[in-house]
Coordinates of C-alpha atoms in Angstrom, one line a residue:
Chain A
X16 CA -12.6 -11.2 11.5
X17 CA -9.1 -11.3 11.2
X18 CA -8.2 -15.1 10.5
X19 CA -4.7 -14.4 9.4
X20 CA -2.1 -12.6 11.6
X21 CA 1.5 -11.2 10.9
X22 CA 2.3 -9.9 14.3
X23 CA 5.6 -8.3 13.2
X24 CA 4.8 -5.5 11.1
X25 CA 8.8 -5.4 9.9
X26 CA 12.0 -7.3 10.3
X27 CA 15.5 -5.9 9.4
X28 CA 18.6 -8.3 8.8
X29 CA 21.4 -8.7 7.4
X30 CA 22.2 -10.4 4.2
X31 CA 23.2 -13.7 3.9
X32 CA 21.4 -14.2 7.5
X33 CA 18.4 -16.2 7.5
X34 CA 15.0 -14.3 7.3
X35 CA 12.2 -15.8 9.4
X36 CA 8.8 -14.4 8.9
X37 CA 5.8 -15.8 11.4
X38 CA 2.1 -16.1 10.6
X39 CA -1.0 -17.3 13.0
X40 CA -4.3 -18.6 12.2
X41 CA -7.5 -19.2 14.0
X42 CA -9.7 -21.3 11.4
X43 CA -8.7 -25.0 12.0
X44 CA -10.5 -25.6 8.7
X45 CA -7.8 -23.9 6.7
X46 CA -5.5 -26.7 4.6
X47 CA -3.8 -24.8 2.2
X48 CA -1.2 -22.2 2.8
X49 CA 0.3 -19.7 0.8
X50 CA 3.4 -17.0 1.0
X51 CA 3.3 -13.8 -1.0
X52 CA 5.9 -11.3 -1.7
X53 CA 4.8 -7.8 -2.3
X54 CA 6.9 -5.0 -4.0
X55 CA 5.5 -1.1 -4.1
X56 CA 2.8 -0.2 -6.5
X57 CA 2.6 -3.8 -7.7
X58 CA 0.5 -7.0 -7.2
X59 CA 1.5 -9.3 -4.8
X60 CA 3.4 -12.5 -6.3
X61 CA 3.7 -16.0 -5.2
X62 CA 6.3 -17.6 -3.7
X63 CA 5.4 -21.0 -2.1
X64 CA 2.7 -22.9 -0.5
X65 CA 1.9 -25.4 1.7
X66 CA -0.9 -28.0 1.9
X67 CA -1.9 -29.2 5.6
X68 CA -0.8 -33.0 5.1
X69 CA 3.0 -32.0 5.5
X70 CA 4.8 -29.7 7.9
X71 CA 7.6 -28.3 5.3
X72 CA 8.0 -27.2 1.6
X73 CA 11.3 -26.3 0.2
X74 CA 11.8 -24.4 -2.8
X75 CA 15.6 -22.5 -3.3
X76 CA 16.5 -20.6 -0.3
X77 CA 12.2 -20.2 0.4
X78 CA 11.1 -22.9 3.1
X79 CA 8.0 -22.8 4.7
X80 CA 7.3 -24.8 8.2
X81 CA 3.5 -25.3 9.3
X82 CA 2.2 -26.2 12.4
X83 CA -1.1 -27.4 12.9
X84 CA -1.2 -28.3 16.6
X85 CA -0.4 -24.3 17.1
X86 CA -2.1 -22.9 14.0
X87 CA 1.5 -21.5 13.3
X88 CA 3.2 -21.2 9.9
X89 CA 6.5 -19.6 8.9
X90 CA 8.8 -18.6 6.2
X91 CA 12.7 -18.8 6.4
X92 CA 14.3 -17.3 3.7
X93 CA 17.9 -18.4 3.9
X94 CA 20.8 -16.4 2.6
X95 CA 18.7 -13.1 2.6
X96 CA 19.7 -11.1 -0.1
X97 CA 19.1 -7.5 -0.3
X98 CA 16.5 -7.7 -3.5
X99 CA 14.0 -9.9 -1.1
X100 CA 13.4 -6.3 0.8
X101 CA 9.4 -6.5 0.4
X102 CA 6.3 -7.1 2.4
X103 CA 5.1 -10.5 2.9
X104 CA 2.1 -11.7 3.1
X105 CA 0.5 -15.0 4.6
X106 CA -2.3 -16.2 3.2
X107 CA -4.3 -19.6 3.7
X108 CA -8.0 -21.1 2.6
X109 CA -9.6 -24.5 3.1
X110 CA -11.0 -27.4 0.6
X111 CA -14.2 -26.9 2.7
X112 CA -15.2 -24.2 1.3
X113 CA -14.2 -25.2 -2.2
X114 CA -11.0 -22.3 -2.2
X115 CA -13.5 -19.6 -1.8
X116 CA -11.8 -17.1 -0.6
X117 CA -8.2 -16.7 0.6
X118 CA -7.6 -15.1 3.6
X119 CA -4.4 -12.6 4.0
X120 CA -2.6 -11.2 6.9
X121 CA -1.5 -7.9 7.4
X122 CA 2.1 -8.1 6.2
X123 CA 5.5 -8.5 7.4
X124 CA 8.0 -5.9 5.4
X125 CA 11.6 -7.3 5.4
X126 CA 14.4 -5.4 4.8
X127 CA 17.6 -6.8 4.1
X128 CA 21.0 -4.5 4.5
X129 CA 23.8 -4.9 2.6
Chain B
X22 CA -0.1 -16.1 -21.7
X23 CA 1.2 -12.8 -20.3
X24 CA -0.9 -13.2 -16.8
X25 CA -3.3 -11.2 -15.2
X26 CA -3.7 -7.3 -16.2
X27 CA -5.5 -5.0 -14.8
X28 CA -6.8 -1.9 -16.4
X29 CA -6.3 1.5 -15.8
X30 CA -3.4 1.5 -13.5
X31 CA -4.2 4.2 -12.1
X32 CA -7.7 6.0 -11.3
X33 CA -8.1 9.6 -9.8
X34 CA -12.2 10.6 -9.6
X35 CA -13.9 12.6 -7.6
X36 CA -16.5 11.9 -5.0
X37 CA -19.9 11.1 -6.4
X38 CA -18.8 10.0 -9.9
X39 CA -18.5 6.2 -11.2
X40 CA -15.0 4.5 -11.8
X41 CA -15.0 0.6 -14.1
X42 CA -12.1 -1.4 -13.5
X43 CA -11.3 -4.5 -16.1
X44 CA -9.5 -7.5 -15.2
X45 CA -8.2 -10.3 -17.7
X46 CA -7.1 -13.0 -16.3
X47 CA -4.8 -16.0 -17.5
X48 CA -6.8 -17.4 -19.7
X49 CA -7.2 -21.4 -18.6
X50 CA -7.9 -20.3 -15.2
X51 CA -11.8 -20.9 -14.2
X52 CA -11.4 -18.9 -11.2
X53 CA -11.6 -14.9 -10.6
X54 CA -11.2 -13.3 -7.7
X55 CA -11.7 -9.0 -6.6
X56 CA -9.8 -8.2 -3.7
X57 CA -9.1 -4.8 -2.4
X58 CA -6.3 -3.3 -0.5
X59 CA -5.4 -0.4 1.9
X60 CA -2.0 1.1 3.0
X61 CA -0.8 -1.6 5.5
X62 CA -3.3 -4.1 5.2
X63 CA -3.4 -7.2 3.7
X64 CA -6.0 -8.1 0.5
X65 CA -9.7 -8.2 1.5
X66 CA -11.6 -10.3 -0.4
X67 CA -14.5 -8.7 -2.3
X68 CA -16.4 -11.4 -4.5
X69 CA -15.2 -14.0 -7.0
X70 CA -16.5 -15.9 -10.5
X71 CA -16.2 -19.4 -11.2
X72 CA -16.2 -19.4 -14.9
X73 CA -18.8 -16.5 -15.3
X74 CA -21.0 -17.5 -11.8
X75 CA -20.3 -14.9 -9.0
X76 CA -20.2 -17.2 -6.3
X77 CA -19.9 -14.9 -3.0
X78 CA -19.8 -11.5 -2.3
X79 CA -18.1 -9.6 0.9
X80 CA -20.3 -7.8 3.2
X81 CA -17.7 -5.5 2.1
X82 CA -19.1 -4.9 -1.0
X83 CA -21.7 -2.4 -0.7
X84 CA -24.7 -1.9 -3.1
X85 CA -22.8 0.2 -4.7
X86 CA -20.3 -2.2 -5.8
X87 CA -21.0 -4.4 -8.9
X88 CA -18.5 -6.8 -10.8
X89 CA -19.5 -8.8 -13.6
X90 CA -17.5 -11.7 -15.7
X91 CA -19.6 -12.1 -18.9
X92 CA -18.7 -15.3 -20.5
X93 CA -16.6 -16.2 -18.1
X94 CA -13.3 -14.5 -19.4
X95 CA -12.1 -10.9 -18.7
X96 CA -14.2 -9.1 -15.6
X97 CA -15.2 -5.9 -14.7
X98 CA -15.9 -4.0 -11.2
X99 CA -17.8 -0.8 -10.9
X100 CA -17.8 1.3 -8.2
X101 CA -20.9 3.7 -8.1
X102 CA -21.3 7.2 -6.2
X103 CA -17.6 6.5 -5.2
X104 CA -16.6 8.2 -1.7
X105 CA -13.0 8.8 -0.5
X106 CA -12.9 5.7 2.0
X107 CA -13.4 3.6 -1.7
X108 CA -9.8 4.8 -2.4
X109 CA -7.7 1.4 -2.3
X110 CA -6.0 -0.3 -4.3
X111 CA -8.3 -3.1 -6.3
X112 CA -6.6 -6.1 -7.2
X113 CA -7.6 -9.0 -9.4
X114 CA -6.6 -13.1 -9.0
X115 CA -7.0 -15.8 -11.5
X116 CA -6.7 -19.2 -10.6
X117 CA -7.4 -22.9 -11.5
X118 CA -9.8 -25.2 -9.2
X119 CA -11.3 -28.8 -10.0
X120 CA -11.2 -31.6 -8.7
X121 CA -10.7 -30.5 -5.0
X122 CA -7.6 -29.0 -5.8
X123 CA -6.5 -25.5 -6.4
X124 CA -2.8 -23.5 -7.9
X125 CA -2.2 -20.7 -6.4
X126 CA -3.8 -16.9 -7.0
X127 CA -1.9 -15.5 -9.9
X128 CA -2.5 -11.4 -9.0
X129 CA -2.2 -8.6 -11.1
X130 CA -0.2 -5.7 -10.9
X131 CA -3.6 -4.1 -9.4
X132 CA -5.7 -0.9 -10.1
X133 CA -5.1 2.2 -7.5
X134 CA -8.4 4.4 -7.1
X135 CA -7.9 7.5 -5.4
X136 CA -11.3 9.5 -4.4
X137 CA -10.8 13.5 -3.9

């Protein structure tokens, strides 16, 4: 059951543009939201989350914009520099269930070109 | 605290024998999660400890999965009878939940089991 989705398996652009990465969810249950950045042969590392009583969290040049009404969250990553060339994941889990599990999409890699 | 490590980095086996992974995981977190992952997926969740309770298990983990976290500190997931589709990359989470709140998974930098 694929409660997470990253539709866009890769995005290319050019740095100092503005990054935006897209994630979809299907559990209305889910209040917490999380973004993940993923080098090669490592563990995945956090970068910012979001809980569901606001609709944007800023940290640096990482925001991330939820909404609820379309089960829609995205990242904007803004200047893109070439050393955020990853893959991203979305992930999100709910106070329901006591944070029992987190759910993760597929990945979005983003390169950024010099 | 150094954050979560995972031990060995790297696993080759073949089929049929038995691989142990170990996980520490930063140490004031109550929380300890197994995922797995395969080349262009995202993590699956596998089964997770609250201090040294295992709390849920994945249909995903078969029989011949086990993962223990005695005394609630560092963990340890065995894979019996291992078969090539077990070849993944296994990663471990720490995090801290009370009070109807949670921090973020803290991963680590994952073990990579690779089944001839």
């Amino acid at each position: 059951d694929q409660q997470v989705k990253q539709n866009s398996p890769s995005l290319s652009v050019q740095e100092g543009r503005i990054s935006i990465l897209n994630c979809d969810y299907t559990n209305s249950m889910f209040d917490y939201f999380l973004w993940y950045k993923k080098y090669p042969a490592e563990g995945p590392t956090f970068l910012i989350s979001i809980s569901s009583i606001k609709d944007k969290n800023e940290d640096g040049r990482f925001t991330v914009f939820l909404n609820k009404s379309a089960k829609h969250l995205s990242l904007h990553i803004v200047p893109s520099q070439p050393g955020d060339s990853a893959v991203y994941f979305c992930a999100a889990s709910s106070l329901l269930y006591n944070f029992n599990k987190f759910y993760f999409g597929s990945g979005t890699k983003l390169n950024v070109k010099p | 605290d150094t954050g979560v490590s995972q031990d060995p980095r790297h696993k080759i086996t073949k089929r049929g024998q038995n691989v142990t992974f170990r996980c520490d995981p930063i140490s004031e977190h109550n929380r300890l999660y197994w995922y797995r992952q395969t080349l262009g997926q995202g993590p699956e969740f596998l089964t997770y400890f609250q201090n040294e309770a295992q709390l849920e298990k994945s249909r995903l983990l078969s029989d011949r999965f086990s993962a223990e976290r005695p005394k609630g500190s560092f963990s340890t997931l065995e894979i019996q009878r291992t078969e090539q589709g077990d070849s993944a990359m296994y990663l471990c989470a720490s995090s801290w939940v009370a009070g109807g709140t949670t921090g973020e998974l803290f991963f680590g930098e994952g073990s990579r089991l690779t089944v001839l």
